[in-house]
Structure formats: C-alpha cells, structure tokens
XYZ file of C-alpha atoms in Angstrom:
696
model
C -88.914 107.846 53.201
C -85.593 107.898 51.308
C -84.846 111.105 49.483
C -84.389 111.168 45.752
C -80.878 112.492 46.197
C -79.905 109.451 48.316
C -81.403 107.062 45.819
C -79.618 108.794 42.969
C -76.270 108.548 44.769
C -76.879 104.892 45.591
C -77.693 104.101 41.970
C -74.610 105.912 40.735
C -72.453 104.063 43.262
C -73.959 100.709 42.239
C -73.432 101.415 38.572
C -69.857 102.543 39.251
C -69.145 99.399 41.267
C -70.609 97.225 38.525
C -68.557 99.006 35.898
C -65.445 98.684 38.042
C -66.132 94.991 38.553
C -66.709 94.515 34.844
C -63.525 96.385 34.039
C -61.633 94.285 36.590
C -62.978 91.057 35.120
C -62.139 92.255 31.624
C -58.657 93.240 32.750
C -58.137 89.886 34.440
C -59.448 88.166 31.301
C -56.993 90.069 29.133
C -54.153 89.400 31.568
C -55.091 85.724 31.554
C -54.958 85.690 27.771
C -51.757 87.719 27.644
C -49.920 85.633 30.274
C -51.229 82.066 30.038
C -49.713 79.341 32.217
C -47.058 77.157 30.532
C -49.300 74.172 29.829
C -47.969 72.321 26.793
C -50.425 70.042 25.039
C -47.979 67.182 25.546
C -45.589 66.832 28.463
C -41.961 65.904 27.876
C -41.952 62.344 29.157
C -39.808 59.239 28.843
C -40.237 57.269 25.640
C -41.899 53.980 26.516
C -41.684 50.703 24.629
C -44.593 48.453 25.532
C -45.428 44.829 24.892
C -48.475 43.556 23.010
C -50.658 44.014 26.135
C -49.474 47.527 26.996
C -47.015 46.435 29.709
C -43.780 48.379 29.968
C -40.786 46.651 28.395
C -38.292 49.516 28.482
C -38.239 53.256 29.084
C -35.721 55.848 27.953
C -34.861 58.861 30.097
C -35.997 62.312 28.982
C -33.464 64.623 27.313
C -32.821 66.275 30.693
C -32.070 62.900 32.283
C -35.286 62.204 34.212
C -37.351 59.058 34.450
C -40.745 60.616 33.851
C -43.506 58.235 32.743
C -46.804 59.628 31.557
C -49.569 58.641 33.962
C -53.316 58.223 33.533
C -55.727 57.839 36.435
C -56.700 54.348 35.299
C -53.048 53.308 35.731
C -52.999 54.177 39.426
C -54.557 52.481 42.445
C -57.792 54.264 43.378
C -56.982 54.072 47.101
C -53.731 55.948 46.473
C -55.667 58.743 44.720
C -58.072 58.989 47.659
C -55.183 59.130 50.132
C -53.377 61.773 48.066
C -56.428 64.021 47.910
C -57.223 63.522 51.594
C -53.641 64.362 52.594
C -52.827 67.182 50.192
C -56.104 68.834 49.203
C -59.263 67.410 50.770
C -61.562 69.926 49.005
C -59.848 69.335 45.631
C -63.026 68.266 43.844
C -64.962 71.342 45.034
C -62.695 74.393 44.776
C -61.629 76.271 41.627
C -57.895 76.188 42.204
C -57.639 77.875 45.610
C -58.891 76.529 48.941
C -59.668 79.770 50.848
C -60.298 77.937 54.117
C -56.933 76.162 53.904
C -55.137 79.450 53.132
C -56.801 81.194 56.083
C -55.889 78.288 58.379
C -52.252 78.394 57.189
C -52.096 82.174 57.653
C -53.504 81.908 61.196
C -51.029 79.182 62.128
C -48.159 81.283 60.797
C -49.354 84.347 62.698
C -49.623 82.512 66.037
C -46.531 80.296 65.778
C -44.176 82.475 63.748
C -43.355 79.681 61.294
C -45.127 77.723 58.602
C -47.158 74.855 60.062
C -49.086 73.912 56.905
C -48.861 75.440 53.478
C -52.466 75.571 52.353
C -51.451 74.754 48.791
C -53.936 72.881 46.629
C -52.933 70.237 44.126
C -53.608 72.838 41.423
C -51.164 75.216 43.125
C -48.601 72.414 43.439
C -48.979 71.674 39.743
C -48.386 75.384 39.066
C -45.137 75.143 41.052
C -44.096 71.997 39.149
C -44.579 73.521 35.720
C -43.100 76.883 36.778
C -40.588 76.347 39.613
C -40.341 79.227 42.099
C -37.132 81.006 43.022
C -38.047 81.484 46.685
C -40.833 80.900 49.210
C -41.930 84.560 49.237
C -45.452 85.941 49.398
C -45.081 87.087 45.800
C -44.291 83.590 44.603
C -47.257 82.239 46.590
C -49.519 84.870 45.011
C -48.268 83.866 41.591
C -49.043 80.229 42.378
C -52.579 81.172 43.359
C -53.162 83.053 40.123
C -51.617 80.240 38.076
C -53.806 77.676 39.861
C -56.915 79.644 38.904
C -55.688 79.807 35.312
C -54.967 76.069 35.289
C -58.436 75.236 36.608
C -59.960 77.247 33.758
C -58.064 75.197 31.175
C -57.902 71.683 32.576
C -60.409 69.309 34.125
C -59.853 67.934 37.606
C -58.815 64.592 36.114
C -56.282 66.279 33.822
C -54.831 68.245 36.740
C -54.399 65.063 38.752
C -52.789 63.243 35.828
C -50.282 66.035 35.265
C -49.446 66.142 38.953
C -48.981 62.360 39.036
C -46.674 62.612 36.015
C -44.522 65.515 37.286
C -44.374 65.109 41.082
C -40.777 64.637 42.336
C -39.886 61.394 44.126
C -36.161 61.774 44.697
C -33.140 61.797 42.440
C -34.164 61.748 38.792
C -37.506 60.062 39.478
C -40.581 62.065 38.561
C -44.141 60.840 38.603
C -45.806 58.088 40.560
C -45.233 55.377 37.924
C -41.468 55.854 37.866
C -41.406 55.947 41.686
C -43.518 52.801 42.056
C -41.347 50.889 39.580
C -38.125 52.083 41.217
C -39.110 51.565 44.860
C -41.524 48.615 44.614
C -40.712 47.013 41.263
C -44.280 47.262 39.981
C -46.743 49.581 38.296
C -48.904 51.643 40.707
C -52.122 49.914 39.635
C -52.280 47.705 42.737
C -50.484 49.282 45.659
C -50.637 48.177 49.255
C -51.810 50.652 51.894
C -48.229 51.039 53.104
C -46.906 51.665 49.583
C -49.635 54.220 48.863
C -48.844 56.106 52.071
C -45.134 56.282 51.229
C -45.821 57.596 47.725
C -48.133 60.243 49.179
C -45.419 61.382 51.596
C -42.418 61.576 49.274
C -43.202 64.598 47.005
C -43.215 67.122 49.886
C -39.516 66.501 50.666
C -38.393 64.082 47.958
C -34.641 64.236 48.629
C -34.881 64.182 52.404
C -37.389 61.301 52.430
C -35.804 59.085 49.759
C -36.047 55.543 51.143
C -32.865 54.454 49.336
C -30.864 57.104 51.227
C -32.858 58.053 54.339
C -34.794 54.961 55.265
C -35.775 56.029 58.805
C -37.062 59.410 57.632
C -39.067 57.762 54.853
C -40.502 55.288 57.362
C -41.601 58.078 59.706
C -43.144 60.085 56.848
C -45.105 56.995 55.764
C -46.457 56.570 59.306
C -47.545 60.228 59.506
C -49.629 59.767 56.365
C -51.216 56.628 57.840
C -52.108 58.514 61.037
C -53.623 61.359 59.019
C -55.734 58.852 57.066
C -57.106 57.482 60.327
C -58.037 60.942 61.579
C -59.686 61.773 58.250
C -61.734 58.582 58.363
C -60.227 57.076 55.227
C -58.546 54.203 57.122
C -59.510 52.290 60.215
C -57.066 52.125 63.106
C -56.446 48.385 62.701
C -55.854 48.681 58.955
C -53.405 51.536 59.486
C -51.654 49.594 62.247
C -51.204 46.581 59.960
C -49.823 48.816 57.211
C -47.389 50.408 59.675
C -45.897 46.958 60.329
C -44.803 46.622 56.680
C -41.135 47.248 56.047
C -40.060 50.167 53.885
C -37.514 48.887 51.399
C -34.311 50.860 51.072
C -33.668 49.510 47.594
C -34.009 51.526 44.410
C -34.559 49.153 41.494
C -33.743 49.687 37.873
C -36.702 50.423 35.642
C -37.700 47.628 33.231
C -35.080 47.202 30.526
C -36.287 44.316 28.363
C -35.967 43.714 24.604
C -33.002 46.061 24.202
C -32.311 45.527 20.498
C -35.936 45.811 19.398
C -36.512 48.816 21.667
C -33.562 50.753 20.279
C -34.711 49.871 16.761
C -38.065 51.505 17.561
C -36.595 54.770 18.905
C -36.487 56.614 15.540
C -40.287 56.330 15.410
C -40.855 57.880 18.822
C -43.479 60.641 19.024
C -44.000 62.833 22.108
C -46.413 61.225 24.532
C -47.046 58.123 22.416
C -45.720 54.759 23.614
C -44.113 52.425 21.084
C -45.518 48.911 20.904
C -43.987 45.552 19.993
C -45.636 42.178 19.422
C -43.478 40.798 22.251
C -45.144 39.402 25.377
C -43.391 40.690 28.498
C -43.554 37.434 30.471
C -42.048 35.493 27.559
C -39.305 38.077 27.003
C -38.391 38.163 30.670
C -38.097 34.373 30.835
C -36.005 34.097 27.676
C -33.597 36.868 28.683
C -32.979 35.195 32.022
C -32.347 31.849 30.309
C -29.910 33.477 27.866
C -27.915 35.185 30.639
C -27.661 32.034 32.720
C -26.708 29.909 29.697
C -24.000 32.347 28.580
C -22.408 32.304 32.040
C -22.275 28.485 31.945
C -20.946 28.377 28.374
C -17.999 30.597 29.159
C -16.527 34.006 28.312
C -17.080 35.746 25.004
C -19.907 33.385 23.960
C -23.333 34.816 23.339
C -26.846 33.434 22.991
C -29.641 34.637 20.701
C -33.252 33.483 20.837
C -36.450 34.045 18.845
C -39.865 32.721 19.882
C -42.799 33.163 17.491
C -46.473 32.305 17.225
C -46.701 30.074 14.152
C -50.378 30.893 13.596
C -49.873 34.642 13.270
C -46.158 35.289 12.709
C -46.018 37.445 15.867
C -42.648 37.380 17.601
C -43.399 36.893 21.302
C -39.807 37.057 22.513
C -36.441 37.885 20.949
C -33.052 38.052 22.610
C -30.347 39.522 20.399
C -27.525 38.705 22.824
C -26.988 37.330 26.295
C -26.432 40.847 27.716
C -26.815 44.043 25.723
C -24.243 45.878 27.872
C -21.628 43.091 27.994
C -18.840 44.289 25.699
C -16.897 41.027 26.082
C -19.760 39.228 24.320
C -20.399 42.075 21.825
C -23.810 42.369 23.402
C -24.871 45.349 21.301
C -24.937 43.155 18.147
C -28.370 41.692 17.423
C -27.442 38.127 16.523
C -31.015 37.265 15.528
C -30.404 39.230 12.320
C -26.823 38.236 11.549
C -26.268 35.789 8.678
C -24.550 32.585 9.827
C -24.175 29.014 8.597
C -27.209 26.961 9.751
C -25.448 23.596 9.939
C -27.956 20.746 9.675
C -31.064 22.750 10.536
C -32.294 22.808 6.915
C -32.407 19.001 6.652
C -36.086 18.720 7.666
C -37.076 20.720 4.589
C -34.974 18.504 2.313
C -36.787 15.430 3.558
C -40.078 17.327 3.535
C -39.788 17.941 -0.203
C -38.957 14.259 -0.699
C -42.126 13.281 1.181
C -44.079 15.817 -0.823
C -42.846 14.321 -4.106
C -43.495 10.747 -2.986
C -39.804 9.820 -3.108
C -39.669 8.399 0.408
C -41.657 7.058 3.313
C -40.511 7.110 6.926
C -39.413 3.465 6.780
C -37.742 3.695 3.361
C -34.196 2.346 3.627
C -31.399 4.687 2.634
C -27.691 3.998 2.637
C -25.348 5.856 4.970
C -21.934 5.166 3.514
C -19.161 7.175 1.834
C -20.362 8.710 -1.401
C -19.032 11.003 -4.129
C -21.380 13.532 -5.706
C -19.336 14.922 -8.577
C -16.382 15.607 -6.348
C -18.395 16.594 -3.260
C -17.796 14.001 -0.526
C -19.855 14.743 2.591
C -18.934 13.112 5.890
C -20.969 12.602 9.030
C -20.403 14.749 12.111
C -18.769 11.865 14.018
C -16.854 10.715 10.912
C -18.558 7.299 11.153
C -21.255 5.623 9.039
C -24.363 3.665 9.979
C -24.888 1.596 6.843
C -28.542 0.979 5.962
C -30.930 3.179 7.968
C -34.521 4.297 7.576
C -35.404 7.828 6.496
C -36.773 8.369 9.996
C -33.484 7.328 11.568
C -31.434 9.337 9.090
C -33.217 12.571 10.031
C -33.376 11.899 13.761
C -29.646 11.061 13.831
C -28.945 14.001 11.480
C -26.799 11.833 9.194
C -25.132 13.901 6.501
C -24.694 11.470 3.610
C -28.365 10.353 3.457
C -29.474 14.006 3.560
C -27.265 14.816 0.560
C -28.525 11.744 -1.307
C -32.075 13.004 -0.870
C -31.129 16.608 -1.726
C -29.486 15.335 -4.911
C -32.802 13.765 -5.882
C -34.927 16.723 -4.809
C -32.603 19.337 -6.299
C -30.906 22.213 -4.434
C -32.505 24.732 -6.776
C -35.961 23.456 -5.877
C -35.186 23.739 -2.167
C -33.931 27.320 -2.423
C -36.859 28.238 -4.686
C -39.272 26.987 -2.032
C -37.495 29.090 0.556
C -37.736 32.161 -1.687
C -41.471 31.606 -2.102
C -41.671 31.648 1.679
C -39.806 34.970 1.840
C -36.444 33.556 2.948
C -33.369 33.986 0.752
C -30.319 31.908 1.575
C -27.054 33.809 1.252
C -24.772 31.917 -1.163
C -21.124 32.538 -2.067
C -20.755 35.244 -4.703
C -21.746 34.119 -8.221
C -22.452 30.545 -7.090
C -25.610 28.575 -7.846
C -27.277 26.488 -5.119
C -25.299 23.289 -4.580
C -25.533 20.187 -2.454
C -23.461 21.830 0.284
C -26.467 23.934 1.365
C -27.880 20.779 2.954
C -25.061 20.824 5.510
C -24.818 24.557 6.139
C -23.094 25.748 2.977
C -25.232 28.879 2.842
C -26.102 31.734 5.176
C -29.335 32.435 7.045
C -30.410 34.482 10.059
C -31.931 33.003 13.181
C -35.084 35.005 12.556
C -35.473 33.584 9.028
C -34.775 30.068 10.265
C -37.538 30.366 12.857
C -39.817 31.707 10.127
C -39.245 28.536 8.085
C -39.967 26.323 11.086
C -43.297 28.061 11.752
C -44.488 26.234 8.637
C -43.734 22.881 10.281
C -45.681 23.889 13.389
C -48.619 25.154 11.344
C -49.367 22.335 8.906
C -47.048 23.683 6.211
C -48.448 27.244 6.225
C -45.865 29.877 7.086
C -46.396 33.519 8.082
C -43.838 36.291 7.734
C -42.420 37.038 11.179
C -42.849 40.527 12.608
C -42.186 42.200 15.946
C -43.399 45.762 15.360
C -40.048 47.223 14.314
C -40.833 46.764 10.613
C -41.945 49.726 8.478
C -45.688 50.299 8.488
C -45.892 49.376 4.804
C -43.793 46.203 5.180
C -45.279 43.284 3.300
C -46.584 40.423 5.424
C -47.294 37.256 3.495
C -48.490 33.721 4.046
C -46.791 30.964 2.072
C -46.753 27.185 1.876
C -43.366 25.759 2.809
C -44.606 22.131 2.567
C -47.960 20.507 1.992
C -49.772 19.435 5.157
C -49.009 15.732 4.707
C -45.265 16.257 4.244
C -45.177 18.703 7.174
C -46.845 16.102 9.397
C -44.289 13.476 8.399
C -41.445 15.785 9.469
C -43.248 16.734 12.691
C -43.729 13.056 13.518
C -40.061 12.263 12.960
C -38.663 15.269 14.860
C -41.019 14.707 17.793
C -39.186 11.424 18.351
C -35.760 13.026 18.758
C -34.425 12.323 22.251
C -34.262 15.390 24.535
C -30.795 16.440 25.715
C -29.536 14.910 28.932
C -31.310 16.294 31.978
C -34.032 18.084 29.998
C -37.721 17.456 30.620
C -39.821 16.038 27.810
C -42.065 18.926 26.793
C -43.927 17.463 23.830
C -41.920 19.403 21.257
C -40.294 18.451 17.967
C -36.823 19.848 17.427
C -33.694 19.819 15.292
C -30.130 20.812 16.061
C -27.257 21.952 13.880
C -23.552 22.769 14.107
C -21.794 24.876 11.504
C -18.468 24.006 9.897
C -15.531 24.726 12.179
C -17.657 24.746 15.366
C -18.570 28.403 14.946
C -22.331 28.210 15.432
C -24.601 25.913 17.426
C -28.320 25.840 16.649
C -31.481 24.315 17.986
C -34.998 24.997 16.703
C -38.061 23.411 18.288
C -41.822 23.720 18.101
C -45.100 22.444 19.449
C -48.472 22.921 17.790
C -48.290 26.714 17.961
C -45.003 28.142 19.201
C -41.538 27.978 17.640
C -38.317 28.756 19.507
C -34.945 29.107 17.813
C -31.584 29.194 19.612
C -28.177 30.315 18.344
C -24.976 29.965 20.365
C -21.565 31.234 19.315
C -19.264 34.218 19.223
C -20.218 37.422 17.454
C -16.842 37.502 15.700
C -17.431 33.976 14.276
C -14.366 32.515 15.976
C -14.311 28.697 16.260
C -15.224 27.232 19.652
C -13.856 23.727 20.303
C -16.545 21.376 21.586
C -19.452 23.572 20.474
C -22.408 21.610 19.076
C -26.122 22.054 18.590
C -27.129 19.062 20.707
C -24.787 19.776 23.630
C -24.707 23.588 23.627
C -28.005 24.825 22.139
C -30.596 22.078 22.735
C -30.594 22.392 26.562
C -31.250 26.123 26.176
C -34.149 25.321 23.853
C -35.877 23.107 26.408
C -35.187 25.544 29.231
C -36.522 28.396 27.099
C -39.793 26.601 26.443
C -40.126 25.884 30.142
C -39.432 29.468 31.249
C -41.521 31.143 28.539
C -44.697 30.649 30.546
C -46.622 29.566 27.444
C -48.962 26.611 27.719
C -47.913 23.643 25.601
C -49.973 23.075 22.446
C -50.181 19.570 20.909
C -48.443 19.094 17.575
C -50.671 19.169 14.462
C -52.870 16.086 14.125
C -52.394 13.624 11.322
C -54.051 14.930 8.124
C -56.447 12.692 6.181
C -54.786 10.510 3.550
C -51.282 10.431 5.054
C -49.309 7.466 3.676
C -47.147 6.145 6.517
C -46.882 2.345 6.178
C -44.760 0.000 8.223
C -41.615 -1.355 6.597
C -43.210 -4.651 5.526
C -46.125 -2.750 3.976
C -43.999 -0.536 1.729
C -44.510 -0.786 -2.042
C -41.416 -1.993 -3.819
C -40.678 1.456 -5.174
C -40.412 2.860 -1.626
C -38.604 -0.025 0.031
C -35.151 1.399 -0.731
C -34.329 4.944 -1.744
C -33.123 5.397 -5.344
C -32.273 1.728 -6.141
C -32.621 0.798 -9.843
C -32.473 -2.629 -11.469
C -28.675 -2.583 -11.373
C -28.628 -1.910 -7.641
C -26.938 1.488 -8.024
C -28.342 4.712 -6.667
C -30.109 6.587 -9.443
C -31.201 9.882 -7.981
C -31.723 11.643 -11.304
C -33.249 9.273 -13.932
C -33.275 10.365 -17.552
C -36.987 9.642 -18.122
C -39.433 12.477 -17.496
C -41.259 12.374 -14.183
C -44.703 10.731 -14.155
C -47.715 12.948 -14.843
C -51.353 11.971 -14.345
C -53.211 13.063 -17.480
C -56.615 11.645 -16.470
C -58.455 12.557 -14.429
C -57.191 16.153 -14.460
C -56.496 17.861 -11.139
C -59.660 19.352 -9.597
C -62.046 17.386 -11.864
C -65.561 16.391 -10.763
C -66.416 12.893 -11.966
C -69.842 11.229 -11.823
C -69.381 7.476 -11.395
C -72.834 6.749 -10.017
C -71.179 5.651 -6.801
C -74.422 5.484 -4.848
C -76.217 3.429 -7.475
C -76.053 -0.274 -8.246
C -74.307 0.254 -11.610
C -71.345 2.273 -10.296
C -68.434 2.342 -12.726
C -64.681 2.441 -11.935
C -62.568 5.448 -12.825
C -59.915 4.947 -15.496
C -56.506 6.368 -14.525
C -53.941 7.394 -17.122
C -50.387 8.709 -16.835
C -47.453 9.757 -18.967
C -43.704 9.566 -18.258
C -42.073 7.897 -15.298
C -40.217 4.603 -15.023
C -42.234 1.360 -14.705
C -43.404 -0.396 -12.658
C -45.950 1.975 -11.082
C -47.733 1.943 -7.765
C -51.107 3.738 -7.495
C -52.483 5.074 -4.204
C -55.937 6.421 -3.400
C -56.086 8.643 -0.312
C -52.735 7.184 0.779
C -53.812 3.528 0.505
C -52.086 1.404 -2.195
C -54.289 -0.094 -4.877
C -53.872 -3.812 -5.452
C -50.862 -4.835 -7.518
C -47.988 -3.100 -9.249
C -48.459 -2.410 -12.954
C -46.012 -1.700 -15.767
C -48.796 -0.204 -17.866
C -49.673 3.473 -17.824
C -53.371 2.867 -17.247
C -55.228 1.568 -14.204
C -58.733 1.567 -12.726
C -60.033 2.636 -9.349
C -63.379 1.908 -7.713
C -64.075 4.554 -5.050
C -65.940 3.480 -1.935
C -67.835 6.739 -1.521
C -68.392 10.286 -2.729
C -66.377 13.421 -1.968
C -62.819 14.599 -2.481
C -60.080 12.038 -3.043
C -56.344 12.250 -3.718
C -54.859 9.946 -6.353
C -51.089 9.391 -6.396
C -48.796 7.409 -8.657
C -45.184 6.489 -7.726
C -42.715 5.225 -10.301
C -39.804 2.794 -9.887
C -37.356 5.454 -8.693
C -39.753 7.005 -6.206
C -40.975 10.010 -8.201
C -44.627 10.799 -7.654
C -47.523 12.785 -9.074
C -50.893 13.530 -7.483
C -54.292 14.948 -8.416
C -57.363 15.744 -6.363
C -60.820 14.864 -7.731
C -64.387 15.085 -6.488
C -66.399 11.895 -6.922
C -70.164 12.310 -7.353
C-alpha cells in the first residue's frame, strides 16, 4: 500500500507539471500573438485583365518584376494537386504543419550518410520559407520554419495553404506560381495538364533555376522522370501510364504570357485593386483572331500603315474585340495610339443613313430612279470617286456603287441638320469645323467620327434600327448606357437589303454580311463596316499621323480585312434581320408615279426642297382605335384626311398602294381585317407621312 507521503509528492509533481504545461502553452500563445507569421490578407500578385468569361487577356508584372498570378484550387488540374502532395508532403491533409515521421526519417538519413538525403519539409514549412526567405540552411532556420508552419496551420485552412503555395512557388527566372509557369512553359492555364506536364511542374520548385527547361532541358527532363517514378512507387500512377508520359518531349521554349487587348488593358490599369482581376466585355477568341488579322494585314499594306478594328454585339452593345493598332509596340506605326478612338473623316460610310432617312420619310424606294450627273448645290459641286458619272441609276445601285452625287441629292432633300440630329439622339456627335453648321459635305466625309462611334451607328442597321451604346468595360461605372432608334425597322431593312447585295472584294468568301466602304479625302483613311444579324465589325486603315497614302481605298485596302476578320473571329454567322411586316419594296414597273423618279416636278427639274409644307395626316390620328364593324356585314370604310403636301397623292395601307392617285386631300380605305395597320401618304415630290391605327 502506497504511503501518504508518496501520494502527496506525486500529486504535487502532477500539479507542477500541469502548471508548467499551462504556463508553456500560455507563453507559446503569447509568443504566437507577439510574433505572428507575415501572412498578408492579400498577396502581391500580377494585375490580370480578363475577358468576359474570365479568361486571361493580359497580365502585368508585379512591382518587383515577377509574373505572379493568383491561383485558386479550382484553376488547377486535380491530378497535379495529387501528384504535388504525394511528392512533397504525403501526409499533408493529416498533420498540423509538421510531419514528425518525415523529420525523423530525414534526421536518420543525415546521421547515417553525412549529407541531406531528403528534407522532411511539409508544404506548410515550404510556404513559411516562401513568405519569409531564410538566410542559410542552418538548424535554427529549420526550427524557425517548423514554428512558422505551426502558426500558419492555425491561421489558414489546408486549401488556403495550398493556394498560397501554388501562387508563390518559384519556377525559374521571374516566374512564380503554377499558373505563370504553365502559361510560360506550355502556353495554357493549368486547368487541364497532361501527366508529363504535371510531373514537370511538381519537380521545378525544388531547384527552379537549375531545372529550368528553357535553359537546362536535360536536367528538367530527368527531374520530370524522377517524379513519374515516384508516382509509380506511391501507387498514384500505373507503370504503363508513367512510361507513356515519359515519352513526351519536354519543350525548351519559354513563351510570353498572354498580351491581348493592349489599349483597353492599359486603360483599365488605374482601376486595379490588389488581388482583384479587371474584366472587359471582350471575348478572348475574337480578340486573338482580330489581332492576328490586323498584324498580317499591316505587313501586307506596307510600312508605317496601321489597322484598327472594333467588333460589337448589336443586341447588347458589348464590344467583343477591339484592336487599336496593328502592333502596340511597333513605333514605326505609332502602335501606342488607339486609333479606334481617334476622330477621322469617314468618307462614304455615312451614306446608308442618308438613304435610310429618305426611306423612312417615303422619299424613295429601292427602284426609284435618281440622276448621277454633275450638279451644283449652292456652290458645292460633288464629284464621284472615279470622276465619272453613271447617268440614271436606281437608289439601290446608287448606294451599292457609292455614287457621290446621288447621295448629296438625297441629303439635300433629307437635310444635313436632320441627319446630324438623328446621330446625336443615338449618342454620336459628328465633329464639324469650328463654328460651322452641318452641310452637304458631311455626306462624303466632311465631318469627323471615331471608328468606335461608326460601329455604334451600324449596330442599329444590324438590329432592326435599334442601337445600343457600345461599351467594353473601360467606361466609368456610372457611364450612361442608352438605347436609341437610328432608323425605323422598315428603313433599316431596306438598307440591309441593299448593302447585302454589295459584291465582296476579290478573293473574299461570301459570308452573308452587308457592308459599306469609304475613303476619306486625300486618301488618308480607308474604311469598311459590315454586319450580319447580330455582329458588327468596323475596319480603319491609314497612318496615325494622317499622311496621304496613294492608292488607299476602302474597297481595296479595308474590305478584304473586314471579310478576313469575320472569318477569323470564330463567331457563328447570324442571318440578317427578316423583312418587317408592311415593307413597301415594289418593282420598278409597280412604283407609284411619285416614286418613279427622285425629286422630279412638273417642269422636269429636281426640286428637293418644295415650298409647300409637308403632308400631314389629320385623320385618323396616330394611335387611334377605330370601330368600323369590320367583322359584320355593314362594315364601313375609313375616311382619310390630310393637310399640306403637293398633289397628286398616293395612299398606302400596310405598304400596299390603294387604287388610284388623287389630287384631293381626302380618301377612303376599306380594311380587310382587324388589328394594327399603318397608313402612309406620299405627295408629288416624295414626301411622306404615316400613322398607325387599330381597327376593331
């Protein structure tokens, strides 16, 4: 039987040990609080600019010159993670920062061999070394790593530890982190790595400079094979799978990291926040295709010429690709200048909107004859691009051939002020000479516009007349984004139908697009803008210093780039908008007399601006609901009344002419059913007025 004295001593010893342990824990706790590991909430990483789907467009090096891309576990191949853990720290998921068994094994190997065989470091200890580099490989530094690893495990989850390691691990040169290494050595993100690629990335961080494949290919190859052999012995890979992976070549090439959308990316830099990627509306595949097209085209065009491109989604206003210059770093082409935002003369590219307003006002039909001959508009004497004249042509031919004189005749009737006002409503302001009002010269490029604004206007043609403000993500967060009507849907369809018949440039494939070209005065700018039923692509070719370029033209220089750009964008073709109900598009022999020839009065002279007021339908009023008893036996016709205009008058119901031409300002119409109908009257000089009514 134990004596009381022995029991008392045992109790005192136990209490003392417990107190000592408690004091030790408290001391360690206080030391941990007093000397925490340097774990910033956000790592210093490269600023990333991503596309609309989160794919990397461009990265910028950290202030200390490293390519260090923040990495999440879901961005990395799962097999690579398994190989990393199996190779570096097989009990990673179970220990609390220190693998005692691994340390004992390493110590025993050192004691028996006299040199380090394996280090015994856990991934947590390696992270400690990455965030707090050691001065030497002494026992003191190893002890510090152990303590830091324990501290790290108290503060971070296993997933967070892995993510920080994958972001900071060295891979040779100024590459840090598995994403930067995968992009540099394999040209892809580490989401889907091959077995061979995973093994190489596991091997590199131990001796990143010695094993760099771009400098020491044989050493890198051997290190990759050692990892594969270890995976076989650990049971993670089968022998045949490892043997197949060992047959893969190790590339000795270090690639450049993605560097797309230079101008937009640099514009985003002022908004950069630590650890937060910047995002554009651009789609990477589209941007990559357009940039390649621009570079190839600039080389063919010659020195000092540049190419700018903008591709937009007409339904949303999203810019899917924008190339500010053929090569951002080419000083000979002033590549740093973003030519998508520089004001230049648009040449003939505004002509579709001139004719669109004429269609909207009922002044013309596609087969209306217009005269292409020398003309004088108060001292302004436009000439065609080839200095020749075609004589009588249809409106369709005049636009497709981009004849200058007919376009100015129509603009004179429509009014330059009305055209520029419509542009302003759509958020586009033409740049005019100082203190000058809009004149007829704007129809041939006598005003300034940017490529981006020009594409914005054309999105209305691709979208049934509805235009969205373009945006790419670089705009201020509070920037206004509007939707406007550039033309009504019927006029927009007429223009689409005409431009879809323009012949593609020589050697280009027919891609089901409508397009227009333009060349500015003095051969300084060549343009081509095309669209299908959803996407619009605009091309500018010229020199940034606005020097003239002999032989430059929209059709020869810019149009081939347009067709190549559509082909290389990777976007599926979308059919052009379908014909809206009520479109009036008669054949030439079906034209009413007032639309047979543009602007011809009784004296045979062009009268673009008659003195009489334009016609106005005073009954029925626009938007009226009228009950004519259409479904009953005693249905009554609707009386139509108008004021103004020059007789005779032609009435149309839903685009179909009513019988006869009348000099009176009253008419009757018998609808053939209920619902909405559009009533239009056209006077002798082609001016029109319309109302919509609902027949009950």
